[in-house]
Amino acid sequence: MASNTNEDSLIQEAAPAATGHSDKKSVAMPIGVPGYTLHDEQREVPATEPPVWPINKDLKYVGKSHERWDGYAKATGRARYTADVQLPGMLYAKLVNASVPHAKVVSVDTSAAESHPGVRGVHVIQHVMGNAVLRNESLEQVKYPVVRYAGQPIAAVAATTPYAAEEAAALVKVQYEAIPFVVDLDKARASDAPQVFPGAADQEGTAGGGGGPHNVPQTGNVHGPAIKKVGDVTQGFKDADVVVEGRYITQVQTHSALETHGVVADWKPEMLTVWASTQGTASVREEMAEYFKIPLSQVRVITEYMGGGFGAKFGAGNFGVAAAALSKKTGAPVRLMLTREEEHLSVGNRPSSDQMLRIGAKKDGTITAIHLVSYGSAGCGTGAGCSGPAANLYKYATFHAEENDVFTNGGPGTAMRAPGHPQGAFALEQSMDELAVKLNLDPLDLRDRTDEHPVRKVERQIVRDSDLWKSRKAQAGADNGPVKRGVGFAQSVWYRFVSMESAAEVRVHKDGSVEVLSAVQDIGSGIRTVMAQILAEQFGIPPEMITVKVGDTNYPIGPNSGGSVTTLSLTPAVRDAAWQASQKFLAEIAPGFGVNAEDLELIDGEVRSKSGKMQPVSFKRAAAKMKTDQIAVQSKRTPDYDHSKYLTYGGIDVAEVEVDTEIGRIHVKRVLSVHDCGRPMNPTQVMSQINGGVLQGISYTLFEHRLLDPEYGLMVNPNLEQYKITGSRETPDIDVRLVEAYIGQSSTDASGIGEAAGIVSIGAAIGNAVYNAIGVRVRQTPMTPAVVLAALHQPAPGRELA
Amino acid sequence: MNSFALANCTTIDAALSQLKDGAVVKAGGIDLLARMKNGTAQPSKLVNIRNISALRGVHETDNGLTIGALTTLAEIEEHPLIRSHYQILSDACGHAATPHIRNMATLGGNLLQPVQCWYYRSAEFQCLRKGKEFCFAFGGLNQYHAIMDYGTCPSVAPSSAAVALLGLNASIELASAKNSKRTVPLKDFYVQPDANPTKFSVIEPNELLTAVTIPKPAAGTRSAYQKYGEKESFDWAIADAGVVLEMDGNTCRRAVITMGAASPVVRRSAEAEAVLAGKPITEETARAAGKAAMANVQPLTMNAYKVELFPVAIYRTVLLAAGQRDRDPSAAG
């Protein structure tokens, strides 16, 4: 099947290690879904791999809902986030941001700011990161970076207090030479529209993905199309018995993490130390080293705790570079945390979309053709493509997608939780629902005929058997009265990406303490806890006894947490290190007890002899017999066992809504979320991610909207008051059914859930539930009362594919 | 936020003596601090009145009620007397903002918020209300703006408490130094943008809002307030309705219908009130009243949908006040 550009650029899986056959062993691994499709398959795996784990019910710590390792610290405020870092002599920095949407910067006068009594340094930004870059940079001869959106950082001021920094930042005088601008997608497509760039421009993705295709044509502001083709779609439509077609429009969403972006940078001659709120300690380290031309070994990045990223927190960032530059200049540590307004403006967003989607099918549901033409704006960036779901969810005879990025004078988009997929699924899954109506098929049955994924088939059965689905009336708009109830579902897809930059070290100390270290950052999904569970399983001691150290590049390298890679990439390295350390441990202590290491096992906090040659001893007492003070083993990720398989995950979200047709308000009452992610390492933590994805998806579907004034190019709602996010009363009952789906790919067989969880499919599920309630399709987000009432009055007309 | 001096006062006189040279009163600080943080308010001095105990509390008088300006929205919502006789006020205060804010926000502060408009509330837009020439809302993003009686500024009234108090025929008590006091009926308290765009109410910079008085309701009075937003939790009204019905059995002797999110100043709908006066309250009369309230609408480019919402808000709230319908699950808060 065709894959999606967004994912191609995300993480390249390393080639399988070139090991000889003699280094392999054949093992039987559990594959499939317990209770449905579970069976054994043989896998050739490296001989050094630990024994195959059975399914979760036969494990003691892994696969159990162990409480968060750091839950107490977070709940009591003891957890130290970046903004909590306080260093002696630390300065506070504030950015100076562009007040206009498009301009050449003629001059930046910092003299007044520099003479402010509290100020210790001013930095003028010479190179802006995040925006698309001209293919031919000589088209612009400028002293300072061209302002492409209001809020683009221009300079930064460091002062002894945050207040002094704010006052001084207001004293920096920026002289602009205005350039015509455009913030509206439709207007930007016009041939006479103001040009965001004077020539073709491309945006790099980050370590978390995003960015758009390169090597595509650009006409005016339209960067594209990027074309994906399978077969002859014209023929496909000729072969169709029915065709559905619709125009779908989605808005720009900002990441709006609880914690804003920010760093504390401490530049010392021998080492730059950066405390960062980041999804990738490695990515921050690399960009800092590259920008300042210093060796990686002289950059240390620390992320003890972080309050959410959703794809926007990779790399050094303009603010991070500014803070480091100010620290270098002033000789003092510098803290720079963004404000909520800056968070909305300058550190990324989910691009908008305007999609025309047409699907042709045979009477039996066989899809003969899918044709998608999409336009979307990632502001002055790219990455608005959204063909992933259409390309990867169903079996089709022909496929044709044309994806276009439209430059506008808005902040650059960046990867956001399942890039392109909520947009794409919103159109695809509503179209499939429409197709089912047209074919007079149950929408679950239609999917059974076109979706070959073995796990989603099980998931559909779970949906079919659920009380929620059984309560659905097949006839749309069947309820009397102004408030109508409806139920709908949609499917999601995400892909298996493995970051080979995943390593861990396990140390066993002579006092019986055990620790595990990795530079990986815990972005809230709970990798700390999972690491403790793995060691607990391997050493037979409770997770509470394991010390977990993460979020520091002084430890072995960890994956950047984007694209749902963290758990599936890192846990095999952790297990391998733990397994090898446990074997070394047994080998060291066995002679002291007069037994062979092979006769020993680690269970329930004890070392026991399988043959009964020795009495059980506690792990701690056994450790005292170690020959050295410390056993340390470092492991790196082993490649996936079976590369012949193209692996995707997904799930199904079912929404129950009530639509008040007199005021156009949609209330989501219940959600049933059925998802798979390989072996769930900690089911409660997985469910938490799914809950979060569902809520973020509801928020996107019904409320959130970044609004730029068309005449002035400024955001009118850069706060969390008029930028509306799901609150407690909008939170439905969410019933998560986690499906264990073993795939036999690594020593833990874990997969990821961050992207597939809810966010991809809940929008279309709500759309389909709304259709079921009122018999009218709402093809635009956010589905506000204004949008719903408009749809009720005049169902959206289709538009020619153009 | 700019630097400012802070004067903590524990008596009304002390506070009044500080009210000069651009000093601004801070009560709960909810709206003021938000405007100071985004730079739209830059007072040189704040007079903190939060600790003036004399300004706090609900008192029953011979003529009705006196509510101290520092009484919080949460205290008003929960007050048994207000719940039993002035339901509309309990509803309005109990559905503003969030529980956290209602625990901090005071009645006086709520009534004195400047209008709701994202252009006015952004430091980037120098608009009519800030003494400049231009309104950005007419040609800009105006989906949440006014649909009637807006003149030169289509902002909307921010205070839901005012929607209730207008319905209850309340008055505002103002004090200033030199021992002078005056009482202004709420209906005359707010200033229309056309009269003076930079003034939102008749309060003078040297005056302190000390209390709100509410006359005793007539016999047979029933009342209710409901607010509709895009969200149920923490959202501004896109439509709202205050309803006070003086009933004789099922016949409505007199009705007062008020709205906040329709115009820059809270307003009554004489048209809607006329429909109900002397009639029984039924779904039919209630809907007719809602429809009549939209007699003089002039929606802007993006807010015609609000013209559909107000009649629904009004008919459902009339029926709620009359005891013929439960509180609307679609209403906010």
mmCIF file of C-alpha atoms in Angstrom, chain B residues 112-308:
data_model
loop_
_atom_site.group_PDB
_atom_site.id
_atom_site.type_symbol
_atom_site.label_atom_id
_atom_site.label_comp_id
_atom_site.label_asym_id
_atom_site.label_seq_id
_atom_site.Cartn_x
_atom_site.Cartn_y
_atom_site.Cartn_z
ATOM 1 C CA LEU B 112 -17.673 46.840 36.176
ATOM 2 C CA GLN B 113 -16.009 44.690 33.539
ATOM 3 C CA PRO B 114 -15.465 46.548 30.306
ATOM 4 C CA VAL B 115 -17.230 45.101 27.287
ATOM 5 C CA GLN B 116 -16.420 41.758 25.749
ATOM 6 C CA CYS B 117 -14.690 42.062 22.359
ATOM 7 C CA TRP B 118 -11.408 40.496 21.359
ATOM 8 C CA TYR B 119 -10.295 43.602 19.555
ATOM 9 C CA TYR B 120 -10.946 45.799 22.561
ATOM 10 C CA ARG B 121 -9.235 43.257 24.772
ATOM 11 C CA SER B 122 -6.064 43.078 22.688
ATOM 12 C CA ALA B 123 -3.284 45.607 23.109
ATOM 13 C CA GLU B 124 -2.611 45.290 19.378
ATOM 14 C CA PHE B 125 -5.879 46.919 18.318
ATOM 15 C CA GLN B 126 -6.331 50.614 19.121
ATOM 16 C CA CYS B 127 -10.073 50.889 18.745
ATOM 17 C CA LEU B 128 -12.896 53.324 19.263
ATOM 18 C CA ARG B 129 -13.319 52.209 22.839
ATOM 19 C CA LYS B 130 -9.724 53.176 23.550
ATOM 20 C CA GLY B 131 -10.321 56.664 22.289
ATOM 21 C CA LYS B 132 -9.279 56.016 18.705
ATOM 22 C CA GLU B 133 -11.316 56.308 15.532
ATOM 23 C CA PHE B 134 -11.911 52.820 14.333
ATOM 24 C CA CYS B 135 -13.898 49.686 15.172
ATOM 25 C CA PHE B 136 -12.237 46.510 13.949
ATOM 26 C CA ALA B 137 -15.201 44.228 14.580
ATOM 27 C CA PHE B 138 -17.506 45.376 11.793
ATOM 28 C CA GLY B 139 -15.120 44.269 9.063
ATOM 29 C CA GLY B 140 -13.318 41.615 11.084
ATOM 30 C CA LEU B 141 -14.091 38.490 13.038
ATOM 31 C CA ASN B 142 -17.434 39.167 14.697
ATOM 32 C CA GLN B 143 -18.988 35.758 15.331
ATOM 33 C CA TYR B 144 -19.466 36.497 19.027
ATOM 34 C CA HIS B 145 -20.445 40.137 18.667
ATOM 35 C CA ALA B 146 -23.667 42.097 19.087
ATOM 36 C CA ILE B 147 -26.761 41.718 16.943
ATOM 37 C CA MET B 148 -28.760 44.768 18.054
ATOM 38 C CA ASP B 149 -28.499 48.213 19.606
ATOM 39 C CA TYR B 150 -24.779 48.484 19.052
ATOM 40 C CA GLY B 151 -24.364 51.809 17.297
ATOM 41 C CA THR B 152 -20.654 52.350 16.747
ATOM 42 C CA CYS B 153 -19.394 49.384 18.807
ATOM 43 C CA PRO B 154 -20.850 45.889 18.431
ATOM 44 C CA SER B 155 -19.215 44.499 21.568
ATOM 45 C CA VAL B 156 -21.358 42.558 24.007
ATOM 46 C CA ALA B 157 -22.157 43.129 27.652
ATOM 47 C CA PRO B 158 -19.894 40.894 29.741
ATOM 48 C CA SER B 159 -21.768 40.631 33.035
ATOM 49 C CA SER B 160 -24.359 37.921 33.475
ATOM 50 C CA ALA B 161 -25.130 39.320 36.934
ATOM 51 C CA ALA B 162 -26.188 42.564 35.222
ATOM 52 C CA VAL B 163 -28.634 40.650 33.031
ATOM 53 C CA ALA B 164 -30.274 39.355 36.209
ATOM 54 C CA LEU B 165 -30.104 42.645 38.101
ATOM 55 C CA LEU B 166 -31.670 44.556 35.224
ATOM 56 C CA GLY B 167 -34.551 42.102 35.373
ATOM 57 C CA LEU B 168 -34.847 42.679 39.136
ATOM 58 C CA ASN B 169 -34.867 46.478 38.787
ATOM 59 C CA ALA B 170 -31.772 46.795 40.945
ATOM 60 C CA SER B 171 -29.816 49.930 41.776
ATOM 61 C CA ILE B 172 -26.122 50.585 42.202
ATOM 62 C CA GLU B 173 -24.765 52.475 45.189
ATOM 63 C CA LEU B 174 -21.703 54.603 44.586
ATOM 64 C CA ALA B 175 -19.593 56.414 47.152
ATOM 65 C CA SER B 176 -16.898 59.015 46.752
ATOM 66 C CA ALA B 177 -14.702 61.002 49.102
ATOM 67 C CA LYS B 178 -16.294 64.081 50.693
ATOM 68 C CA ASN B 179 -18.910 61.707 52.127
ATOM 69 C CA SER B 180 -21.082 61.830 49.078
ATOM 70 C CA LYS B 181 -23.161 58.893 47.975
ATOM 71 C CA ARG B 182 -25.447 58.391 45.059
ATOM 72 C CA THR B 183 -27.727 55.648 43.849
ATOM 73 C CA VAL B 184 -28.101 54.859 40.151
ATOM 74 C CA PRO B 185 -30.729 52.492 38.765
ATOM 75 C CA LEU B 186 -28.987 49.681 36.888
ATOM 76 C CA LYS B 187 -30.937 50.581 33.771
ATOM 77 C CA ASP B 188 -29.101 53.932 33.766
ATOM 78 C CA PHE B 189 -25.758 52.620 34.986
ATOM 79 C CA TYR B 190 -24.172 51.546 31.705
ATOM 80 C CA VAL B 191 -23.187 53.965 28.970
ATOM 81 C CA GLN B 192 -24.071 53.307 25.348
ATOM 82 C CA PRO B 193 -21.040 53.422 23.044
ATOM 83 C CA ASP B 194 -22.579 56.187 20.971
ATOM 84 C CA ALA B 195 -22.937 58.375 24.061
ATOM 85 C CA ASN B 196 -19.315 57.962 25.082
ATOM 86 C CA PRO B 197 -17.248 55.158 23.595
ATOM 87 C CA THR B 198 -14.500 55.280 26.232
ATOM 88 C CA LYS B 199 -16.847 55.147 29.187
ATOM 89 C CA PHE B 200 -18.562 51.893 30.042
ATOM 90 C CA SER B 201 -20.636 52.984 33.009
ATOM 91 C CA VAL B 202 -21.464 56.182 34.848
ATOM 92 C CA ILE B 203 -19.050 55.463 37.691
ATOM 93 C CA GLU B 204 -16.396 58.155 38.046
ATOM 94 C CA PRO B 205 -12.720 57.389 38.675
ATOM 95 C CA ASN B 206 -13.002 58.688 42.238
ATOM 96 C CA GLU B 207 -16.073 56.598 43.037
ATOM 97 C CA LEU B 208 -16.356 53.195 44.641
ATOM 98 C CA LEU B 209 -19.177 50.781 43.883
ATOM 99 C CA THR B 210 -20.235 49.802 47.404
ATOM 100 C CA ALA B 211 -23.462 47.832 47.055
ATOM 101 C CA VAL B 212 -26.325 46.693 44.910
ATOM 102 C CA THR B 213 -29.881 47.058 46.164
ATOM 103 C CA ILE B 214 -32.778 44.994 44.898
ATOM 104 C CA PRO B 215 -36.421 45.805 45.630
ATOM 105 C CA LYS B 216 -38.708 43.158 47.054
ATOM 106 C CA PRO B 217 -40.253 41.117 44.292
ATOM 107 C CA ALA B 218 -43.989 41.471 43.740
ATOM 108 C CA ALA B 219 -46.231 38.654 44.835
ATOM 109 C CA GLY B 220 -46.228 35.711 42.483
ATOM 110 C CA THR B 221 -42.798 36.505 41.028
ATOM 111 C CA ARG B 222 -40.835 33.691 39.433
ATOM 112 C CA SER B 223 -37.560 34.151 37.682
ATOM 113 C CA ALA B 224 -34.720 32.368 35.906
ATOM 114 C CA TYR B 225 -31.593 32.996 33.859
ATOM 115 C CA GLN B 226 -29.923 30.738 31.316
ATOM 116 C CA LYS B 227 -26.796 31.196 29.293
ATOM 117 C CA TYR B 228 -25.748 29.401 26.112
ATOM 118 C CA GLY B 229 -22.159 29.068 24.970
ATOM 119 C CA GLU B 230 -20.193 26.996 22.507
ATOM 120 C CA LYS B 231 -18.954 25.154 25.560
ATOM 121 C CA GLU B 232 -20.826 24.355 28.734
ATOM 122 C CA SER B 233 -17.855 24.938 31.010
ATOM 123 C CA PHE B 234 -16.008 28.252 31.047
ATOM 124 C CA ASP B 235 -17.349 30.086 28.059
ATOM 125 C CA TRP B 236 -18.867 33.456 27.367
ATOM 126 C CA ALA B 237 -22.513 33.603 26.408
ATOM 127 C CA ILE B 238 -23.368 33.554 22.730
ATOM 128 C CA ALA B 239 -26.990 33.914 23.831
ATOM 129 C CA ASP B 240 -28.582 34.398 27.230
ATOM 130 C CA ALA B 241 -31.894 35.299 28.751
ATOM 131 C CA GLY B 242 -33.071 36.684 32.050
ATOM 132 C CA VAL B 243 -36.755 36.244 32.784
ATOM 133 C CA VAL B 244 -38.848 37.681 35.639
ATOM 134 C CA LEU B 245 -42.540 36.782 35.599
ATOM 135 C CA GLU B 246 -45.154 38.231 37.929
ATOM 136 C CA MET B 247 -47.829 35.589 37.888
ATOM 137 C CA ASP B 248 -51.481 35.412 38.826
ATOM 138 C CA GLY B 249 -52.046 31.699 38.686
ATOM 139 C CA ASN B 250 -50.938 30.767 35.210
ATOM 140 C CA THR B 251 -51.492 34.244 33.848
ATOM 141 C CA CYS B 252 -48.542 36.506 33.508
ATOM 142 C CA ARG B 253 -49.333 39.887 34.981
ATOM 143 C CA ARG B 254 -46.047 41.413 33.988
ATOM 144 C CA ALA B 255 -42.894 40.060 32.394
ATOM 145 C CA VAL B 256 -39.344 41.348 32.236
ATOM 146 C CA ILE B 257 -37.064 39.826 29.601
ATOM 147 C CA THR B 258 -33.360 40.767 29.575
ATOM 148 C CA MET B 259 -30.371 39.890 27.414
ATOM 149 C CA GLY B 260 -26.632 40.436 27.702
ATOM 150 C CA ALA B 261 -24.876 38.888 24.733
ATOM 151 C CA ALA B 262 -27.053 40.701 22.188
ATOM 152 C CA SER B 263 -25.717 44.227 22.629
ATOM 153 C CA PRO B 264 -22.959 46.275 24.283
ATOM 154 C CA VAL B 265 -25.249 47.223 27.156
ATOM 155 C CA VAL B 266 -27.609 44.810 28.918
ATOM 156 C CA ARG B 267 -31.078 45.421 27.605
ATOM 157 C CA ARG B 268 -34.720 44.603 28.154
ATOM 158 C CA SER B 269 -36.942 43.485 25.343
ATOM 159 C CA ALA B 270 -40.140 45.491 25.510
ATOM 160 C CA GLU B 271 -41.413 43.532 22.502
ATOM 161 C CA ALA B 272 -40.998 40.181 24.216
ATOM 162 C CA GLU B 273 -42.428 41.478 27.468
ATOM 163 C CA ALA B 274 -45.525 42.801 25.662
ATOM 164 C CA VAL B 275 -46.209 39.381 24.168
ATOM 165 C CA LEU B 276 -46.400 37.788 27.607
ATOM 166 C CA ALA B 277 -48.187 40.491 29.587
ATOM 167 C CA GLY B 278 -51.704 39.396 30.477
ATOM 168 C CA LYS B 279 -51.310 35.978 28.844
ATOM 169 C CA PRO B 280 -50.917 32.481 30.182
ATOM 170 C CA ILE B 281 -47.418 31.077 29.919
ATOM 171 C CA THR B 282 -47.389 28.268 27.377
ATOM 172 C CA GLU B 283 -44.776 27.000 24.980
ATOM 173 C CA GLU B 284 -46.610 28.947 22.299
ATOM 174 C CA THR B 285 -46.567 32.292 24.105
ATOM 175 C CA ALA B 286 -43.008 31.707 25.258
ATOM 176 C CA ARG B 287 -41.852 31.063 21.699
ATOM 177 C CA ALA B 288 -43.749 34.105 20.484
ATOM 178 C CA ALA B 289 -41.965 36.212 23.088
ATOM 179 C CA GLY B 290 -38.583 34.893 21.940
ATOM 180 C CA LYS B 291 -39.419 35.697 18.361
ATOM 181 C CA ALA B 292 -40.626 39.190 19.252
ATOM 182 C CA ALA B 293 -37.329 39.921 21.004
ATOM 183 C CA MET B 294 -35.567 39.787 17.656
ATOM 184 C CA ALA B 295 -37.695 42.539 16.150
ATOM 185 C CA ASN B 296 -34.877 44.997 15.577
ATOM 186 C CA VAL B 297 -31.861 42.802 14.961
ATOM 187 C CA GLN B 298 -29.071 43.819 12.656
ATOM 188 C CA PRO B 299 -26.650 40.908 12.635
ATOM 189 C CA LEU B 300 -23.081 41.444 11.469
ATOM 190 C CA THR B 301 -21.236 39.485 8.786
ATOM 191 C CA MET B 302 -20.607 36.377 10.907
ATOM 192 C CA ASN B 303 -23.189 36.253 13.675
ATOM 193 C CA ALA B 304 -26.598 35.741 12.076
ATOM 194 C CA TYR B 305 -26.759 32.412 13.924
ATOM 195 C CA LYS B 306 -27.158 34.328 17.177
ATOM 196 C CA VAL B 307 -30.492 35.621 15.910
ATOM 197 C CA GLU B 308 -31.654 32.003 15.999
#
